Amino acid sequence: MDQLLAALADPERLRLYARIVLDDLPPREADSPAACKHLGRLLATGLVERLPDGSLRADPAVFRRAPGPVDPHPTVPRRLTGFFAHGRLTAIPVRPVVRHELLVHLTDTLFDADRSYSEREVNDAFRTVHDDTSALRRYCVTDGLLVRERDGSSYRRVHAHA
């Protein structure tokens, strides 16, 4: 329940959620940078779901299902726990070795090895832990953990991590 309340504590995110609940958010606005900034958190907490047609729907039943605080990343390696607070990444490590260990953890946790992801899906997944999705995506590609198609249409996780 704490995660749900924390997700709604930001005034801009709360306004976005209200517009989704009231079905007052045109698709064009839902794809705007301002909306995308907060949408990842709403999707991650289950307050909002993206339907197959791309539209957004708020499900009030999420409040009845929420048993209490849940850490979405309970298996964070001990060496990396200092970079997380309340299930969110507070900083991206500067040291390349530690950053790589974090990226391996994130790609193993957030992405299936046997499917491709659109850039939006990659961003939504990374947004569950940190708002700087472009940095995480770039680091993962640079470190060889995610492979980006030449045309930029999709990403996939690399099977073996070094």
Coordinates of N, CA, C and O in Angstrom, one line a residue:
M1 N 0.8 -1.2 0.0 CA 0.0 0.0 0.0 C 0.9 1.3 0.0 O 0.5 2.2 -0.6
D2 N 2.0 1.2 0.7 CA 2.9 2.3 0.7 C 3.4 2.7 -0.6 O 3.5 3.9 -0.9
Q3 N 3.7 1.7 -1.5 CA 4.1 2.0 -2.9 C 3.0 2.8 -3.7 O 3.3 3.7 -4.4
L4 N 1.8 2.4 -3.5 CA 0.7 3.0 -4.2 C 0.6 4.5 -3.7 O 0.4 5.4 -4.5
L5 N 0.6 4.7 -2.4 CA 0.5 6.0 -1.9 C 1.7 6.9 -2.3 O 1.5 8.1 -2.7
A6 N 2.9 6.3 -2.3 CA 4.1 7.1 -2.7 C 4.0 7.4 -4.2 O 4.4 8.5 -4.6
A7 N 3.4 6.5 -5.0 CA 3.3 6.8 -6.4 C 2.3 8.0 -6.7 O 2.5 8.8 -7.6
L8 N 1.3 8.1 -5.8 CA 0.4 9.2 -5.9 C 0.7 10.5 -5.2 O 0.0 11.5 -5.2
A9 N 1.8 10.5 -4.5 CA 2.2 11.6 -3.6 C 2.7 12.8 -4.5 O 2.6 13.9 -4.0
D10 N 3.2 12.5 -5.7 CA 3.6 13.6 -6.5 C 2.4 14.3 -7.2 O 1.6 13.6 -7.8
P11 N 2.2 15.6 -7.0 CA 1.0 16.3 -7.6 C 0.8 16.1 -9.1 O -0.3 15.9 -9.5
E12 N 1.9 16.1 -9.8 CA 1.8 16.0 -11.3 C 1.3 14.5 -11.6 O 0.5 14.3 -12.5
R13 N 1.9 13.6 -10.9 CA 1.5 12.2 -11.1 C 0.1 11.9 -10.7 O -0.7 11.2 -11.4
L14 N -0.3 12.5 -9.6 CA -1.7 12.4 -9.1 C -2.7 13.0 -10.2 O -3.7 12.4 -10.5
R15 N -2.3 14.1 -10.8 CA -3.2 14.7 -11.8 C -3.3 13.8 -13.0 O -4.4 13.6 -13.6
L16 N -2.2 13.2 -13.4 CA -2.2 12.3 -14.5 C -3.0 11.1 -14.2 O -3.8 10.7 -15.1
Y17 N -2.9 10.5 -13.0 CA -3.7 9.4 -12.6 C -5.2 9.7 -12.7 O -6.0 9.0 -13.2
A18 N -5.5 10.9 -12.1 CA -6.9 11.4 -12.1 C -7.5 11.5 -13.6 O -8.6 11.0 -13.8
R19 N -6.7 12.0 -14.5 CA -7.1 12.1 -15.9 C -7.3 10.7 -16.5 O -8.3 10.5 -17.3
I20 N -6.5 9.7 -16.1 CA -6.7 8.4 -16.6 C -7.9 7.8 -16.0 O -8.7 7.1 -16.7
V21 N -8.1 8.0 -14.7 CA -9.3 7.4 -14.1 C -10.6 8.0 -14.7 O -11.6 7.3 -15.0
L22 N -10.6 9.3 -15.0 CA -11.7 10.0 -15.6 C -11.8 9.8 -17.2 O -12.7 10.3 -17.8
D23 N -10.9 9.0 -17.7 CA -10.8 8.8 -19.2 C -10.7 10.1 -19.9 O -11.4 10.4 -20.9
D24 N -9.9 11.0 -19.4 CA -9.8 12.4 -19.9 C -8.3 12.7 -20.4 O -7.8 13.8 -20.2
L25 N -7.7 11.6 -20.9 CA -6.3 11.8 -21.4 C -6.2 11.3 -22.8 O -6.2 10.1 -23.1
P26 N -6.2 12.2 -23.8 CA -6.1 11.8 -25.2 C -4.7 11.1 -25.4 O -3.7 11.4 -24.8
P27 N -4.7 10.1 -26.3 CA -3.5 9.3 -26.6 C -2.3 10.2 -26.9 O -1.2 9.9 -26.5
R28 N -2.5 11.2 -27.6 CA -1.4 12.1 -28.0 C -0.7 12.7 -26.7 O 0.5 12.8 -26.6
E29 N -1.6 13.1 -25.7 CA -1.0 13.6 -24.5 C -0.4 12.5 -23.7 O 0.6 12.8 -22.9
A30 N -0.9 11.3 -23.7 CA -0.3 10.2 -23.0 C 1.1 9.9 -23.4 O 1.9 9.4 -22.6
D31 N 1.5 10.2 -24.7 CA 2.8 10.0 -25.2 C 3.7 11.2 -25.0 O 4.9 11.1 -25.5
S32 N 3.2 12.2 -24.5 CA 4.1 13.4 -24.3 C 5.2 13.2 -23.3 O 5.0 12.3 -22.4
P33 N 6.3 13.9 -23.4 CA 7.4 13.7 -22.4 C 6.9 13.9 -20.9 O 7.3 13.2 -20.0
A34 N 6.1 14.9 -20.7 CA 5.6 15.2 -19.4 C 4.8 14.0 -18.8 O 5.0 13.6 -17.6
A35 N 4.0 13.4 -19.6 CA 3.2 12.2 -19.1 C 4.0 11.0 -19.0 O 3.9 10.3 -18.0
C36 N 4.9 10.8 -19.9 CA 5.8 9.6 -19.9 C 6.7 9.6 -18.6 O 7.0 8.5 -18.1
K37 N 7.0 10.8 -18.2 CA 7.9 10.9 -17.0 C 7.2 10.2 -15.8 O 7.9 9.6 -15.0
H38 N 5.9 10.4 -15.7 CA 5.2 9.8 -14.5 C 4.5 8.5 -14.8 O 4.2 7.8 -13.9
L39 N 4.2 8.2 -16.1 CA 3.5 7.1 -16.4 C 4.2 5.8 -16.0 O 3.5 4.8 -15.6
G40 N 5.5 5.7 -16.1 CA 6.2 4.5 -15.8 C 6.0 4.1 -14.3 O 5.8 2.9 -14.0
R41 N 5.9 5.1 -13.4 CA 5.7 4.8 -12.0 C 4.3 4.2 -11.8 O 4.1 3.3 -11.0
L42 N 3.3 4.8 -12.5 CA 1.9 4.4 -12.4 C 1.8 3.0 -12.9 O 1.0 2.2 -12.4
L43 N 2.4 2.7 -14.0 CA 2.4 1.3 -14.6 C 3.1 0.3 -13.7 O 2.6 -0.8 -13.5
A44 N 4.2 0.7 -13.1 CA 5.0 -0.2 -12.3 C 4.2 -0.6 -11.0 O 4.4 -1.7 -10.6
T45 N 3.5 0.3 -10.5 CA 2.8 0.0 -9.2 C 1.4 -0.7 -9.5 O 0.8 -1.1 -8.5
G46 N 1.0 -0.7 -10.7 CA -0.2 -1.4 -11.1 C -1.4 -0.5 -11.0 O -2.6 -0.9 -11.2
L47 N -1.2 0.8 -10.7 CA -2.3 1.8 -10.6 C -2.9 1.9 -12.0 O -4.1 2.2 -12.2
V48 N -2.1 1.8 -13.0 CA -2.5 2.0 -14.4 C -2.0 0.8 -15.2 O -0.9 0.3 -14.9
E49 N -2.8 0.4 -16.2 CA -2.3 -0.7 -17.1 C -2.5 -0.2 -18.5 O -3.4 0.5 -18.8
R50 N -1.6 -0.7 -19.4 CA -1.7 -0.4 -20.8 C -2.4 -1.5 -21.5 O -2.0 -2.7 -21.4
L51 N -3.5 -1.2 -22.1 CA -4.3 -2.2 -22.8 C -3.6 -2.6 -24.2 O -2.8 -1.8 -24.7
P52 N -4.0 -3.7 -24.8 CA -3.4 -4.1 -26.0 C -3.5 -3.1 -27.1 O -2.6 -3.0 -28.0
D53 N -4.5 -2.3 -27.1 CA -4.6 -1.2 -28.2 C -3.8 0.0 -27.8 O -3.8 1.0 -28.6
G54 N -3.0 0.0 -26.7 CA -2.2 1.1 -26.3 C -2.8 2.1 -25.4 O -2.2 3.0 -24.9
S55 N -4.1 2.0 -25.2 CA -4.8 2.9 -24.3 C -4.5 2.6 -22.8 O -3.9 1.5 -22.5
L56 N -4.8 3.5 -22.0 CA -4.5 3.4 -20.5 C -5.8 3.2 -19.7 O -6.8 3.8 -20.0
R57 N -5.7 2.4 -18.7 CA -6.9 2.1 -17.9 C -6.4 2.1 -16.4 O -5.4 1.4 -16.1
A58 N -7.1 2.7 -15.5 CA -6.9 2.7 -14.1 C -7.8 1.6 -13.5 O -8.9 1.5 -13.8
D59 N -7.2 0.8 -12.6 CA -7.9 -0.3 -12.0 C -8.0 0.0 -10.5 O -7.0 -0.2 -9.8
P60 N -9.1 0.4 -10.0 CA -9.2 0.7 -8.5 C -9.0 -0.6 -7.7 O -8.8 -0.5 -6.5
A61 N -9.2 -1.7 -8.2 CA -9.0 -3.0 -7.5 C -7.6 -3.1 -6.9 O -7.4 -3.9 -6.0
V62 N -6.7 -2.4 -7.5 CA -5.3 -2.5 -7.0 C -5.2 -2.1 -5.6 O -4.4 -2.7 -4.8
F63 N -6.1 -1.3 -5.1 CA -6.0 -0.9 -3.7 C -6.5 -2.0 -2.8 O -6.1 -2.1 -1.6
R64 N -7.4 -2.8 -3.3 CA -7.9 -4.0 -2.5 C -6.9 -5.1 -2.4 O -6.8 -5.9 -1.5
R65 N -6.1 -5.2 -3.5 CA -5.2 -6.3 -3.6 C -3.8 -6.0 -2.9 O -3.1 -6.9 -2.6
A66 N -3.6 -4.8 -2.6 CA -2.3 -4.4 -2.0 C -2.2 -4.9 -0.6 O -2.8 -4.3 0.3
P67 N -1.3 -5.9 -0.3 CA -1.2 -6.4 1.1 C -0.4 -5.5 2.0 O -0.5 -5.5 3.2
G68 N 0.5 -4.7 1.4 CA 1.4 -3.9 2.2 C 2.6 -3.6 1.4 O 2.7 -3.9 0.2
P69 N 3.6 -3.1 2.1 CA 4.9 -2.7 1.3 C 5.5 -4.0 0.8 O 5.7 -5.0 1.5
V70 N 5.9 -3.9 -0.5 CA 6.6 -5.0 -1.2 C 7.8 -4.5 -1.9 O 7.7 -3.5 -2.6
D71 N 8.9 -5.1 -1.7 CA 10.1 -4.7 -2.4 C 10.1 -5.3 -3.8 O 10.2 -6.6 -3.8
P72 N 10.0 -4.6 -4.9 CA 9.9 -5.2 -6.2 C 11.3 -5.8 -6.6 O 11.3 -6.6 -7.6
H73 N 12.3 -5.6 -5.9 CA 13.6 -6.1 -6.2 C 14.3 -6.7 -4.9 O 15.3 -6.3 -4.5
P74 N 13.6 -7.8 -4.4 CA 14.1 -8.4 -3.2 C 15.5 -9.1 -3.3 O 16.1 -9.4 -2.3
T75 N 15.9 -9.4 -4.5 CA 17.1 -10.1 -4.6 C 18.3 -9.2 -5.0 O 19.2 -9.7 -5.7
V76 N 18.3 -8.0 -4.6 CA 19.4 -7.1 -5.0 C 20.6 -7.6 -4.3 O 20.7 -7.9 -3.1
P77 N 21.7 -7.8 -5.1 CA 23.0 -8.3 -4.5 C 23.4 -7.4 -3.4 O 23.3 -6.2 -3.4
R78 N 23.9 -8.0 -2.3 CA 24.3 -7.2 -1.1 C 25.2 -6.0 -1.4 O 25.0 -5.0 -0.9
R79 N 26.1 -6.2 -2.3 CA 27.0 -5.1 -2.7 C 26.3 -3.9 -3.3 O 26.8 -2.7 -3.2
L80 N 25.1 -4.1 -3.8 CA 24.3 -3.0 -4.5 C 23.2 -2.4 -3.6 O 22.6 -1.5 -4.0
T81 N 23.0 -3.0 -2.4 CA 21.8 -2.5 -1.7 C 21.9 -1.1 -1.3 O 20.9 -0.4 -1.1
G82 N 23.1 -0.5 -1.2 CA 23.2 0.9 -0.8 C 22.8 1.8 -1.9 O 22.6 3.0 -1.7
F83 N 22.6 1.3 -3.1 CA 22.1 2.1 -4.3 C 20.6 2.1 -4.4 O 20.0 2.8 -5.3
F84 N 19.9 1.4 -3.5 CA 18.5 1.3 -3.6 C 17.8 1.8 -2.3 O 18.4 1.7 -1.2
A85 N 16.7 2.4 -2.4 CA 15.8 2.8 -1.3 C 14.4 2.6 -1.7 O 14.0 3.1 -2.7
H86 N 13.7 1.9 -0.9 CA 12.2 1.6 -1.2 C 12.0 1.0 -2.5 O 11.1 1.4 -3.2
G87 N 12.9 0.1 -2.9 CA 12.8 -0.6 -4.2 C 13.2 0.3 -5.4 O 13.1 -0.2 -6.6
R88 N 13.7 1.5 -5.2 CA 14.1 2.4 -6.3 C 15.6 2.6 -6.3 O 16.2 2.7 -5.2
L89 N 16.2 2.7 -7.4 CA 17.6 3.0 -7.6 C 17.8 4.5 -7.2 O 17.2 5.3 -7.9
T90 N 18.6 4.8 -6.3 CA 18.8 6.2 -5.9 C 19.9 6.9 -6.6 O 20.0 8.1 -6.8
A91 N 20.9 6.1 -7.2 CA 22.0 6.6 -7.9 C 22.6 5.5 -8.8 O 22.5 4.3 -8.4
I92 N 23.0 5.9 -10.0 CA 23.7 4.9 -10.9 C 25.2 5.0 -10.5 O 25.8 6.0 -10.5
P93 N 25.8 3.8 -10.1 CA 27.2 3.8 -9.7 C 28.1 4.4 -10.8 O 27.9 4.2 -12.0
V94 N 29.1 5.1 -10.3 CA 30.1 5.7 -11.2 C 31.2 4.7 -11.5 O 31.6 4.7 -12.7
R95 N 31.6 3.9 -10.6 CA 32.6 2.9 -10.9 C 32.1 1.9 -11.9 O 31.1 1.2 -11.6
P96 N 32.8 1.7 -13.0 CA 32.4 0.8 -14.1 C 32.1 -0.6 -13.6 O 31.1 -1.2 -14.0
V97 N 32.9 -1.2 -12.7 CA 32.7 -2.6 -12.3 C 31.4 -2.7 -11.5 O 30.6 -3.6 -11.7
V98 N 31.1 -1.7 -10.6 CA 29.9 -1.8 -9.8 C 28.7 -1.5 -10.7 O 27.6 -2.1 -10.5
R99 N 28.8 -0.5 -11.6 CA 27.7 -0.2 -12.5 C 27.4 -1.4 -13.3 O 26.2 -1.7 -13.5
H100 N 28.4 -2.1 -13.8 CA 28.1 -3.3 -14.6 C 27.4 -4.4 -13.8 O 26.4 -5.0 -14.3
E101 N 27.8 -4.6 -12.6 CA 27.1 -5.5 -11.7 C 25.6 -5.1 -11.5 O 24.7 -5.9 -11.6
L102 N 25.4 -3.8 -11.3 CA 24.0 -3.3 -11.2 C 23.2 -3.6 -12.5 O 22.1 -4.1 -12.5
L103 N 23.8 -3.3 -13.7 CA 23.2 -3.5 -14.9 C 22.8 -4.9 -15.2 O 21.8 -5.3 -15.7
V104 N 23.8 -5.8 -14.8 CA 23.5 -7.3 -15.0 C 22.3 -7.6 -14.1 O 21.4 -8.3 -14.6
H105 N 22.3 -7.1 -12.9 CA 21.1 -7.4 -12.0 C 19.8 -6.9 -12.6 O 18.8 -7.6 -12.7
L106 N 19.8 -5.7 -13.1 CA 18.6 -5.1 -13.7 C 18.2 -5.8 -14.9 O 17.0 -6.1 -15.1
T107 N 19.1 -6.1 -15.8 CA 18.7 -6.8 -17.1 C 18.1 -8.2 -16.7 O 17.2 -8.7 -17.3
D108 N 18.8 -8.9 -15.8 CA 18.3 -10.3 -15.4 C 16.9 -10.2 -14.7 O 16.1 -11.1 -14.9
T109 N 16.7 -9.1 -14.0 CA 15.4 -9.0 -13.3 C 14.3 -8.5 -14.1 O 13.2 -8.9 -14.0
L110 N 14.6 -7.5 -15.0 CA 13.5 -6.8 -15.7 C 13.2 -7.4 -17.1 O 12.1 -7.1 -17.6
F111 N 14.1 -8.2 -17.7 CA 13.9 -8.6 -19.1 C 14.1 -10.1 -19.3 O 15.0 -10.7 -18.7
D112 N 13.2 -10.7 -20.1 CA 13.3 -12.1 -20.4 C 14.3 -12.2 -21.5 O 14.3 -11.4 -22.4
A113 N 15.0 -13.3 -21.5 CA 16.1 -13.5 -22.5 C 15.5 -13.9 -23.9 O 16.2 -13.7 -24.9
D114 N 14.3 -14.4 -23.9 CA 13.8 -15.0 -25.1 C 12.7 -14.1 -25.8 O 11.9 -14.6 -26.6
R115 N 12.8 -12.8 -25.6 CA 11.9 -11.9 -26.4 C 12.5 -10.6 -26.6 O 13.5 -10.2 -26.0
S116 N 11.9 -9.9 -27.6 CA 12.4 -8.5 -28.0 C 11.5 -7.5 -27.3 O 10.3 -7.8 -27.0
Y117 N 12.0 -6.3 -27.0 CA 11.3 -5.3 -26.4 C 11.4 -4.0 -27.2 O 12.4 -3.7 -27.8
S118 N 10.3 -3.3 -27.3 CA 10.3 -1.9 -28.0 C 11.0 -1.0 -27.0 O 11.2 -1.3 -25.8
E119 N 11.4 0.2 -27.5 CA 12.1 1.1 -26.7 C 11.2 1.6 -25.6 O 11.6 1.8 -24.4
R120 N 9.9 1.7 -25.9 CA 8.9 2.1 -24.8 C 8.9 1.1 -23.7 O 8.9 1.4 -22.5
E121 N 8.9 -0.2 -24.1 CA 8.9 -1.2 -23.1 C 10.1 -1.2 -22.2 O 10.1 -1.5 -21.0
V122 N 11.3 -1.0 -22.9 CA 12.5 -0.9 -22.1 C 12.5 0.2 -21.1 O 12.8 0.1 -20.0
N123 N 12.0 1.4 -21.6 CA 11.9 2.6 -20.8 C 10.9 2.3 -19.6 O 11.2 2.7 -18.5
D124 N 9.8 1.7 -19.9 CA 8.8 1.4 -18.8 C 9.4 0.5 -17.8 O 9.2 0.7 -16.6
A125 N 10.2 -0.5 -18.2 CA 10.8 -1.4 -17.3 C 11.8 -0.7 -16.4 O 11.8 -0.8 -15.2
F126 N 12.7 0.1 -17.0 CA 13.7 0.8 -16.3 C 13.1 1.9 -15.4 O 13.6 2.2 -14.3
R127 N 12.0 2.5 -15.8 CA 11.4 3.5 -15.0 C 10.8 3.0 -13.7 O 10.6 3.7 -12.7
T128 N 10.7 1.6 -13.6 CA 10.2 1.0 -12.3 C 11.3 1.2 -11.2 O 10.9 1.1 -10.1
V129 N 12.5 1.4 -11.7 CA 13.6 1.5 -10.7 C 14.3 2.9 -10.7 O 14.9 3.3 -9.7
H130 N 14.2 3.6 -11.8 CA 15.0 4.9 -11.9 C 14.4 5.7 -13.0 O 13.9 5.2 -14.1
D131 N 14.4 7.0 -12.9 CA 13.8 7.9 -13.9 C 14.7 8.2 -15.1 O 14.2 8.5 -16.2
D132 N 16.0 8.0 -15.0 CA 16.9 8.2 -16.1 C 17.0 7.0 -17.0 O 18.0 6.2 -17.0
T133 N 16.0 6.7 -17.7 CA 15.9 5.5 -18.5 C 16.9 5.5 -19.7 O 17.4 4.5 -20.0
S134 N 17.1 6.7 -20.2 CA 18.1 6.7 -21.4 C 19.5 6.3 -20.9 O 20.2 5.7 -21.7
A135 N 19.9 6.8 -19.8 CA 21.2 6.4 -19.3 C 21.3 4.9 -19.0 O 22.3 4.3 -19.4
L136 N 20.3 4.3 -18.4 CA 20.3 2.9 -18.1 C 20.3 2.1 -19.4 O 21.1 1.1 -19.6
R137 N 19.5 2.5 -20.4 CA 19.5 1.9 -21.7 C 20.8 1.9 -22.4 O 21.3 0.9 -22.9
R138 N 21.4 3.1 -22.4 CA 22.7 3.3 -23.1 C 23.8 2.5 -22.4 O 24.6 1.8 -23.1
Y139 N 23.8 2.5 -21.1 CA 24.9 1.7 -20.4 C 24.7 0.2 -20.7 O 25.7 -0.5 -20.9
C140 N 23.5 -0.2 -20.7 CA 23.2 -1.7 -21.0 C 23.7 -2.0 -22.4 O 24.2 -3.1 -22.6
V141 N 23.4 -1.2 -23.4 CA 23.9 -1.4 -24.7 C 25.4 -1.4 -24.8 O 26.0 -2.3 -25.4
T142 N 26.0 -0.4 -24.2 CA 27.4 -0.2 -24.2 C 28.1 -1.4 -23.5 O 29.2 -1.9 -24.0
D143 N 27.5 -1.9 -22.4 CA 28.1 -3.0 -21.7 C 27.8 -4.4 -22.4 O 28.2 -5.4 -21.8
G144 N 27.0 -4.4 -23.4 CA 26.7 -5.6 -24.1 C 25.7 -6.4 -23.4 O 25.6 -7.6 -23.7
L145 N 24.8 -5.8 -22.6 CA 23.8 -6.6 -21.9 C 22.5 -6.5 -22.7 O 21.6 -7.5 -22.5
L146 N 22.2 -5.5 -23.4 CA 21.1 -5.4 -24.3 C 21.6 -5.1 -25.7 O 22.6 -4.3 -25.9
V147 N 21.0 -5.7 -26.7 CA 21.4 -5.5 -28.1 C 20.2 -4.7 -28.7 O 19.1 -5.1 -28.6
R148 N 20.6 -3.6 -29.4 CA 19.6 -2.8 -30.1 C 19.7 -3.1 -31.6 O 20.8 -3.1 -32.1
E149 N 18.5 -3.3 -32.2 CA 18.5 -3.5 -33.6 C 19.0 -2.2 -34.3 O 18.9 -1.1 -33.8
R150 N 19.7 -2.4 -35.5 CA 20.2 -1.2 -36.2 C 19.2 -0.1 -36.4 O 19.5 1.1 -36.4
D151 N 18.0 -0.5 -36.8 CA 17.0 0.5 -37.0 C 16.3 1.1 -35.8 O 15.5 1.9 -35.8
G152 N 16.8 0.6 -34.6 CA 16.3 1.1 -33.3 C 14.9 0.6 -33.0 O 14.3 1.1 -32.0
S153 N 14.4 -0.4 -33.7 CA 13.0 -0.8 -33.5 C 12.8 -1.7 -32.3 O 11.7 -1.8 -31.8
S154 N 13.9 -2.4 -31.9 CA 13.7 -3.3 -30.7 C 15.0 -3.5 -30.0 O 16.1 -3.3 -30.6
Y155 N 14.9 -4.0 -28.8 CA 16.0 -4.4 -28.0 C 15.8 -5.8 -27.5 O 14.7 -6.2 -27.3
R156 N 16.9 -6.5 -27.2 CA 16.7 -7.8 -26.6 C 17.9 -8.0 -25.6 O 19.0 -7.5 -25.8
R157 N 17.7 -8.9 -24.6 CA 18.7 -9.2 -23.6 C 19.7 -10.2 -24.2 O 19.3 -11.1 -24.9
V158 N 20.9 -10.0 -23.9 CA 22.0 -10.9 -24.3 C 21.9 -12.1 -23.3 O 21.8 -11.8 -22.1
H159 N 22.1 -13.3 -23.8 CA 21.9 -14.5 -22.9 C 23.0 -14.6 -21.8 O 22.7 -14.8 -20.6
A160 N 24.3 -14.5 -22.1 CA 25.3 -14.7 -21.2 C 25.9 -13.4 -20.7 O 26.2 -12.5 -21.6
H161 N 26.1 -13.2 -19.4 CA 26.7 -12.0 -18.9 C 28.1 -12.2 -18.4 O 28.4 -13.2 -17.8
A162 N 29.0 -11.3 -18.7 CA 30.4 -11.4 -18.3 C 30.6 -10.8 -17.0 O 30.0 -9.9 -16.6

